[in-house]
Amino acid sequence: MTNQQSDEVLTKCGYVALVGAPNAGKSTLLNQLVGAKIAIVTPKVQTTRARVTAIAIEGQSQLIFVDTPGIFKPTRRLEKAMVDAAWGGAQDADKIVLIVDAIKGISSDVERIIAGLKKSGRRAHVILNKIDALKRDTLLGLAQKLSEEDVFDEVFMISALKGDGVDDLRAALAVQMPDGPWLYPEDQLALAPMRQLAAEITREKLFLRMNQELPYALTVETESWEERKDGSVKIQQVIYVSRTNYKPMVLGKGGQTIKKIGAMAREDLEEMLERRVHLFLFVKVREKWLDDPERYREMGLEFPKD
């Protein structure tokens, strides 16, 4: 089945925005819903910086999922851009899904999101994630408290990491999409340019490998993408750091750290692209990249006004 749907087949298509506090499990859930690695996942909060759009097919429905950055109280320019991107992703969606870390419960960030939904007049579904870590009575009590907010239509309980309950969630959302033709080919999984997805994979490895605040002070851009005659691809990426003393930390002694990061990223890229990848990483210092509108555009973010 393609974009050209038969008149005899009633198809559905719609946008679903995944919102939540940082580290609630949105990116893990997105990957489960689509059945492929689209969004990067790390144990660190605020990993997702821009909206990530992925596509899944469920029966006759095409679901276009928008994974947004975690919503929290921003204090810096990059954080404000991330939160603006999150609310922007939810604004025009057909359905909004709030993912709540069941272990943390109704945190101040969750309360802030609920207040935002009420202010905008939008209703949402709520998902209790990480249910495998809590007792049923605790989960039911939390579900009841959320239901009393009178802004949620349905409550779903899942484990995004294990995939429990994800199929039921996807099926329920598919039924609720508006009637209409599919907007994208059946085999398309994401809307982000491949260059951007490749940069995100490398950034994920940096988050996993680097300690403390360093990952938040860097960004990755795909500088060149060369298709080779043998079917392989040559990718050159630049890792921008905000301070001179961060560069040797990314490189590591004798270049060992960046070699390890490159090997990890290349393995994921080859799995995603299903071909050989020649990945070359370079580290450059750009002290004011956090104030550079061009860097924000490369990340898919709007440069926030002061």
CSV table of C-alpha atoms in Angstrom, one decimal:
chain,number,residue,atom,x,y,z
A,1,MET,CA,0.0,0.0,0.0
A,2,THR,CA,1.4,3.5,-0.9
A,3,ASN,CA,0.2,7.1,-0.8
A,4,GLN,CA,-2.2,6.3,-3.6
A,5,GLN,CA,-4.9,4.7,-1.5
A,6,SER,CA,-7.8,2.8,-3.1
A,7,ASP,CA,-11.1,4.6,-2.9
A,8,GLU,CA,-12.6,1.4,-1.4
A,9,VAL,CA,-10.3,1.4,1.6
A,10,LEU,CA,-11.0,3.9,4.4
A,11,THR,CA,-7.6,5.1,5.6
A,12,LYS,CA,-6.7,7.3,8.6
A,13,CYS,CA,-3.7,9.6,9.1
A,14,GLY,CA,-2.8,11.9,12.0
A,15,TYR,CA,-0.2,13.5,14.2
A,16,VAL,CA,0.5,12.3,17.8
A,17,ALA,CA,2.7,14.5,20.0
A,18,LEU,CA,4.6,12.8,22.8
A,19,VAL,CA,5.2,15.2,25.6
A,20,GLY,CA,6.6,14.8,29.1
A,21,ALA,CA,9.1,15.8,31.7
A,22,PRO,CA,12.8,15.1,30.9
A,23,ASN,CA,13.7,11.4,31.0
A,24,ALA,CA,10.1,10.2,31.2
A,25,GLY,CA,10.9,7.7,28.4
A,26,LYS,CA,9.5,9.5,25.4
A,27,SER,CA,12.3,8.6,23.0
A,28,THR,CA,12.3,4.9,24.2
A,29,LEU,CA,8.6,4.8,23.6
A,30,LEU,CA,8.9,6.4,20.1
A,31,ASN,CA,11.4,3.7,19.1
A,32,GLN,CA,9.1,1.0,20.3
A,33,LEU,CA,6.0,2.5,18.6
A,34,VAL,CA,7.9,2.7,15.3
A,35,GLY,CA,9.8,-0.5,15.6
A,36,ALA,CA,13.2,1.1,14.8
A,37,LYS,CA,15.7,3.4,16.4
A,38,ILE,CA,14.7,6.9,15.4
A,39,ALA,CA,15.3,8.9,18.6
A,40,ILE,CA,18.5,8.8,20.7
A,41,VAL,CA,18.2,7.4,24.2
A,42,THR,CA,20.5,8.0,27.2
A,43,PRO,CA,20.1,7.9,31.0
A,44,LYS,CA,20.9,11.6,31.1
A,45,VAL,CA,18.0,14.2,31.1
A,46,GLN,CA,17.3,16.6,28.3
A,47,THR,CA,18.9,14.4,25.7
A,48,THR,CA,16.3,15.2,23.0
A,49,ARG,CA,16.9,18.8,21.9
A,50,ALA,CA,14.6,19.2,18.8
A,51,ARG,CA,11.4,17.6,17.6
A,52,VAL,CA,11.9,14.1,16.2
A,53,THR,CA,9.2,12.9,13.8
A,54,ALA,CA,8.7,9.2,13.1
A,55,ILE,CA,6.0,7.2,11.2
A,56,ALA,CA,4.3,4.0,12.0
A,57,ILE,CA,1.6,2.0,10.2
A,58,GLU,CA,-1.2,0.3,12.3
A,59,GLY,CA,-3.8,-1.4,10.2
A,60,GLN,CA,-5.2,1.2,7.8
A,61,SER,CA,-3.9,4.1,9.9
A,62,GLN,CA,-0.7,6.0,9.4
A,63,LEU,CA,0.5,7.5,12.7
A,64,ILE,CA,3.0,10.4,12.6
A,65,PHE,CA,4.6,10.6,16.0
A,66,VAL,CA,6.4,13.8,17.2
A,67,ASP,CA,8.8,13.2,20.0
A,68,THR,CA,9.4,16.5,21.8
A,69,PRO,CA,12.1,17.6,24.2
A,70,GLY,CA,11.3,17.3,27.8
A,71,ILE,CA,9.3,20.1,29.2
A,72,PHE,CA,10.7,21.8,32.3
A,73,LYS,CA,11.4,25.3,33.7
A,74,PRO,CA,14.1,26.6,31.4
A,75,THR,CA,16.9,28.9,32.6
A,76,ARG,CA,19.2,29.1,29.6
A,77,ARG,CA,18.7,30.0,26.0
A,78,LEU,CA,19.1,26.4,24.7
A,79,GLU,CA,16.7,25.1,27.3
A,80,LYS,CA,14.1,27.8,26.3
A,81,ALA,CA,14.4,26.7,22.6
A,82,MET,CA,13.9,23.1,23.6
A,83,VAL,CA,10.8,23.8,25.7
A,84,ASP,CA,9.4,26.0,22.9
A,85,ALA,CA,9.9,23.2,20.5
A,86,ALA,CA,8.1,20.8,22.8
A,87,TRP,CA,5.0,23.0,23.0
A,88,GLY,CA,5.2,23.7,19.3
A,89,GLY,CA,5.1,20.0,18.6
A,90,ALA,CA,1.9,19.6,20.6
A,91,GLN,CA,0.1,22.6,19.4
A,92,ASP,CA,-1.1,21.2,16.0
A,93,ALA,CA,-1.2,17.5,16.8
A,94,ASP,CA,-4.4,15.5,16.4
A,95,LYS,CA,-3.7,13.8,19.7
A,96,ILE,CA,-1.4,14.7,22.6
A,97,VAL,CA,0.1,12.0,24.8
A,98,LEU,CA,1.6,12.9,28.1
A,99,ILE,CA,4.2,10.3,29.3
A,100,VAL,CA,4.7,10.2,33.1
A,101,ASP,CA,7.5,8.4,34.8
A,102,ALA,CA,5.4,6.3,37.2
A,103,ILE,CA,8.3,6.1,39.6
A,104,LYS,CA,8.6,9.9,40.0
A,105,GLY,CA,4.9,10.4,39.9
A,106,ILE,CA,3.3,13.8,39.5
A,107,SER,CA,6.4,16.0,39.7
A,108,SER,CA,6.6,19.7,39.4
A,109,ASP,CA,7.4,19.4,35.7
A,110,VAL,CA,4.3,17.2,35.2
A,111,GLU,CA,2.2,19.7,37.1
A,112,ARG,CA,3.6,22.4,34.8
A,113,ILE,CA,2.6,20.4,31.7
A,114,ILE,CA,-0.9,19.8,33.0
A,115,ALA,CA,-1.3,23.5,33.7
A,116,GLY,CA,-0.1,24.2,30.1
A,117,LEU,CA,-2.7,21.8,28.7
A,118,LYS,CA,-5.5,23.4,30.7
A,119,LYS,CA,-4.3,26.9,29.6
A,120,SER,CA,-4.3,25.9,25.9
A,121,GLY,CA,-7.7,24.1,26.2
A,122,ARG,CA,-6.2,20.9,24.9
A,123,ARG,CA,-7.0,17.4,26.2
A,124,ALA,CA,-4.6,14.5,26.2
A,125,HIS,CA,-4.0,10.8,26.9
A,126,VAL,CA,-1.7,10.0,29.8
A,127,ILE,CA,0.7,7.2,29.9
A,128,LEU,CA,2.2,5.8,33.0
A,129,ASN,CA,5.6,4.5,32.0
A,130,LYS,CA,8.0,2.1,33.9
A,131,ILE,CA,5.0,0.2,35.4
A,132,ASP,CA,7.2,-2.9,35.9
A,133,ALA,CA,8.9,-1.1,38.8
A,134,LEU,CA,5.8,-0.4,40.9
A,135,LYS,CA,3.0,-2.3,42.6
A,136,ARG,CA,-0.5,-2.3,41.0
A,137,ASP,CA,-2.1,-0.4,43.9
A,138,THR,CA,0.4,2.4,43.6
A,139,LEU,CA,-0.2,2.6,39.9
A,140,LEU,CA,-4.0,2.7,40.3
A,141,GLY,CA,-3.7,5.4,42.9
A,142,LEU,CA,-1.5,7.5,40.5
A,143,ALA,CA,-3.9,6.9,37.6
A,144,GLN,CA,-6.8,8.1,39.8
A,145,LYS,CA,-5.0,11.3,40.8
A,146,LEU,CA,-4.3,12.1,37.1
A,147,SER,CA,-7.8,11.3,36.1
A,148,GLU,CA,-9.1,13.9,38.6
A,149,GLU,CA,-7.2,16.6,36.7
A,150,ASP,CA,-10.1,16.5,34.1
A,151,VAL,CA,-7.7,17.0,31.2
A,152,PHE,CA,-7.1,13.4,30.2
A,153,ASP,CA,-9.3,11.2,28.0
A,154,GLU,CA,-7.6,7.8,28.7
A,155,VAL,CA,-4.9,6.4,30.9
A,156,PHE,CA,-2.5,3.8,29.5
A,157,MET,CA,0.1,1.7,31.5
A,158,ILE,CA,3.2,0.6,29.7
A,159,SER,CA,6.9,-0.3,30.0
A,160,ALA,CA,8.5,1.5,27.1
A,161,LEU,CA,11.8,-0.3,27.8
A,162,LYS,CA,10.3,-3.8,27.7
A,163,GLY,CA,7.5,-2.9,25.2
A,164,ASP,CA,4.7,-4.0,27.5
A,165,GLY,CA,1.4,-2.3,26.6
A,166,VAL,CA,2.9,-0.5,23.6
A,167,ASP,CA,0.9,-2.5,21.0
A,168,ASP,CA,-2.3,-1.7,22.8
A,169,LEU,CA,-1.4,2.0,22.9
A,170,ARG,CA,-0.6,2.1,19.2
A,171,ALA,CA,-3.8,0.2,18.3
A,172,ALA,CA,-5.9,2.6,20.3
A,173,LEU,CA,-4.3,5.7,18.8
A,174,ALA,CA,-4.7,4.3,15.3
A,175,VAL,CA,-8.5,4.1,15.7
A,176,GLN,CA,-8.6,7.7,16.9
A,177,MET,CA,-6.8,9.2,13.9
A,178,PRO,CA,-8.9,11.3,11.5
A,179,ASP,CA,-10.0,9.8,8.2
A,180,GLY,CA,-7.7,10.8,5.3
A,181,PRO,CA,-5.0,9.6,2.9
A,182,TRP,CA,-1.6,8.6,4.1
A,183,LEU,CA,0.9,11.5,3.9
A,184,TYR,CA,4.0,9.5,3.5
A,185,PRO,CA,5.2,6.2,1.8
A,186,GLU,CA,4.6,3.1,3.7
A,187,ASP,CA,8.3,2.3,4.1
A,188,GLN,CA,9.3,5.8,5.4
A,189,LEU,CA,10.2,5.8,9.1
A,190,ALA,CA,11.3,9.4,9.8
A,191,LEU,CA,11.0,12.9,8.5
A,192,ALA,CA,14.3,14.2,9.7
A,193,PRO,CA,17.1,14.4,7.0
A,194,MET,CA,19.5,11.5,7.2
A,195,ARG,CA,22.3,13.8,7.9
A,196,GLN,CA,20.6,15.1,11.0
A,197,LEU,CA,19.7,11.5,12.2
A,198,ALA,CA,23.4,10.6,11.7
A,199,ALA,CA,24.5,13.6,13.8
A,200,GLU,CA,22.0,12.6,16.5
A,201,ILE,CA,23.5,9.1,16.7
A,202,THR,CA,27.0,10.4,17.3
A,203,ARG,CA,25.6,12.9,19.9
A,204,GLU,CA,24.0,9.9,21.7
A,205,LYS,CA,27.4,8.2,22.0
A,206,LEU,CA,28.9,11.4,23.3
A,207,PHE,CA,26.2,11.6,26.0
A,208,LEU,CA,26.8,8.0,26.9
A,209,ARG,CA,30.6,8.3,27.0
A,210,MET,CA,31.1,11.8,28.5
A,211,ASN,CA,30.7,12.6,32.1
A,212,GLN,CA,29.2,15.6,34.0
A,213,GLU,CA,28.0,18.6,32.1
A,214,LEU,CA,30.2,18.2,29.0
A,215,PRO,CA,27.6,16.6,26.7
A,216,TYR,CA,25.3,19.7,27.2
A,217,ALA,CA,28.2,21.9,26.1
A,218,LEU,CA,28.6,20.3,22.7
A,219,THR,CA,26.7,19.7,19.5
A,220,VAL,CA,27.3,17.5,16.4
A,221,GLU,CA,26.8,18.5,12.7
A,222,THR,CA,27.2,16.3,9.6
A,223,GLU,CA,29.5,18.4,7.5
A,224,SER,CA,29.6,16.1,4.4
A,225,TRP,CA,27.9,13.0,3.1
A,226,GLU,CA,29.5,11.2,0.1
A,227,GLU,CA,27.9,8.3,-1.7
A,228,ARG,CA,30.7,5.9,-2.9
A,229,LYS,CA,30.6,3.7,-6.0
A,230,ASP,CA,31.0,0.5,-3.9
A,231,GLY,CA,27.7,1.3,-2.2
A,232,SER,CA,29.3,2.6,1.1
A,233,VAL,CA,29.0,6.1,2.4
A,234,LYS,CA,31.6,8.5,3.7
A,235,ILE,CA,30.3,10.8,6.5
A,236,GLN,CA,32.3,13.6,8.0
A,237,GLN,CA,31.0,15.2,11.2
A,238,VAL,CA,32.1,18.1,13.4
A,239,ILE,CA,31.7,18.0,17.2
A,240,TYR,CA,31.5,21.6,18.4
A,241,VAL,CA,32.5,22.3,22.0
A,242,SER,CA,32.0,25.6,23.8
A,243,ARG,CA,35.3,25.7,25.6
A,244,THR,CA,38.9,25.1,24.6
A,245,ASN,CA,39.6,22.8,27.6
A,246,TYR,CA,36.7,20.5,26.5
A,247,LYS,CA,38.4,19.5,23.2
A,248,PRO,CA,41.1,17.3,24.8
A,249,MET,CA,38.4,15.7,26.9
A,250,VAL,CA,36.4,14.7,23.8
A,251,LEU,CA,39.6,13.5,22.0
A,252,GLY,CA,40.9,11.5,25.0
A,253,LYS,CA,44.4,10.4,25.6
A,254,GLY,CA,46.0,9.5,22.3
A,255,GLY,CA,42.6,10.1,20.6
A,256,GLN,CA,41.2,6.9,22.3
A,257,THR,CA,37.9,8.5,23.4
A,258,ILE,CA,36.9,9.9,20.1
A,259,LYS,CA,37.9,6.6,18.4
A,260,LYS,CA,35.6,4.7,20.7
A,261,ILE,CA,32.8,7.1,20.1
A,262,GLY,CA,33.3,6.9,16.4
A,263,ALA,CA,33.3,3.1,16.5
A,264,MET,CA,30.0,3.0,18.5
A,265,ALA,CA,28.4,5.6,16.2
A,266,ARG,CA,29.5,3.8,13.0
A,267,GLU,CA,28.1,0.5,14.2
A,268,ASP,CA,24.6,2.1,14.7
A,269,LEU,CA,24.8,3.9,11.4
A,270,GLU,CA,25.7,0.8,9.5
A,271,GLU,CA,22.7,-1.0,11.1
A,272,MET,CA,20.4,1.9,10.2
A,273,LEU,CA,21.7,2.4,6.7
A,274,GLU,CA,22.2,-1.3,6.0
A,275,ARG,CA,25.6,-0.7,4.4
A,276,ARG,CA,29.2,0.1,5.2
A,277,VAL,CA,29.9,3.5,6.7
A,278,HIS,CA,33.2,5.4,6.8
A,279,LEU,CA,32.8,7.9,9.6
A,280,PHE,CA,35.3,10.7,10.3
A,281,LEU,CA,34.9,12.9,13.4
A,282,PHE,CA,36.5,16.2,14.0
A,283,VAL,CA,36.4,18.4,17.1
A,284,LYS,CA,36.3,22.2,16.9
A,285,VAL,CA,36.0,24.9,19.5
A,286,ARG,CA,33.2,27.4,19.0
A,287,GLU,CA,32.9,29.2,22.2
A,288,LYS,CA,29.7,31.0,21.5
A,289,TRP,CA,27.8,28.3,19.7
A,290,LEU,CA,25.0,28.4,22.3
A,291,ASP,CA,24.4,32.0,21.1
A,292,ASP,CA,24.7,31.2,17.4
A,293,PRO,CA,21.3,31.1,15.5
A,294,GLU,CA,22.9,28.9,12.8
A,295,ARG,CA,23.7,26.1,15.3
A,296,TYR,CA,20.1,26.2,16.5
A,297,ARG,CA,18.9,25.8,12.9
A,298,GLU,CA,21.2,22.8,12.4
A,299,MET,CA,19.5,21.2,15.5
A,300,GLY,CA,16.0,21.9,14.1
A,301,LEU,CA,15.3,24.5,16.8
A,302,GLU,CA,14.1,28.1,16.5
A,303,PHE,CA,16.5,30.6,18.0
A,304,PRO,CA,14.7,32.0,21.1
A,305,LYS,CA,14.2,35.7,21.6
A,306,ASP,CA,15.6,37.2,24.8
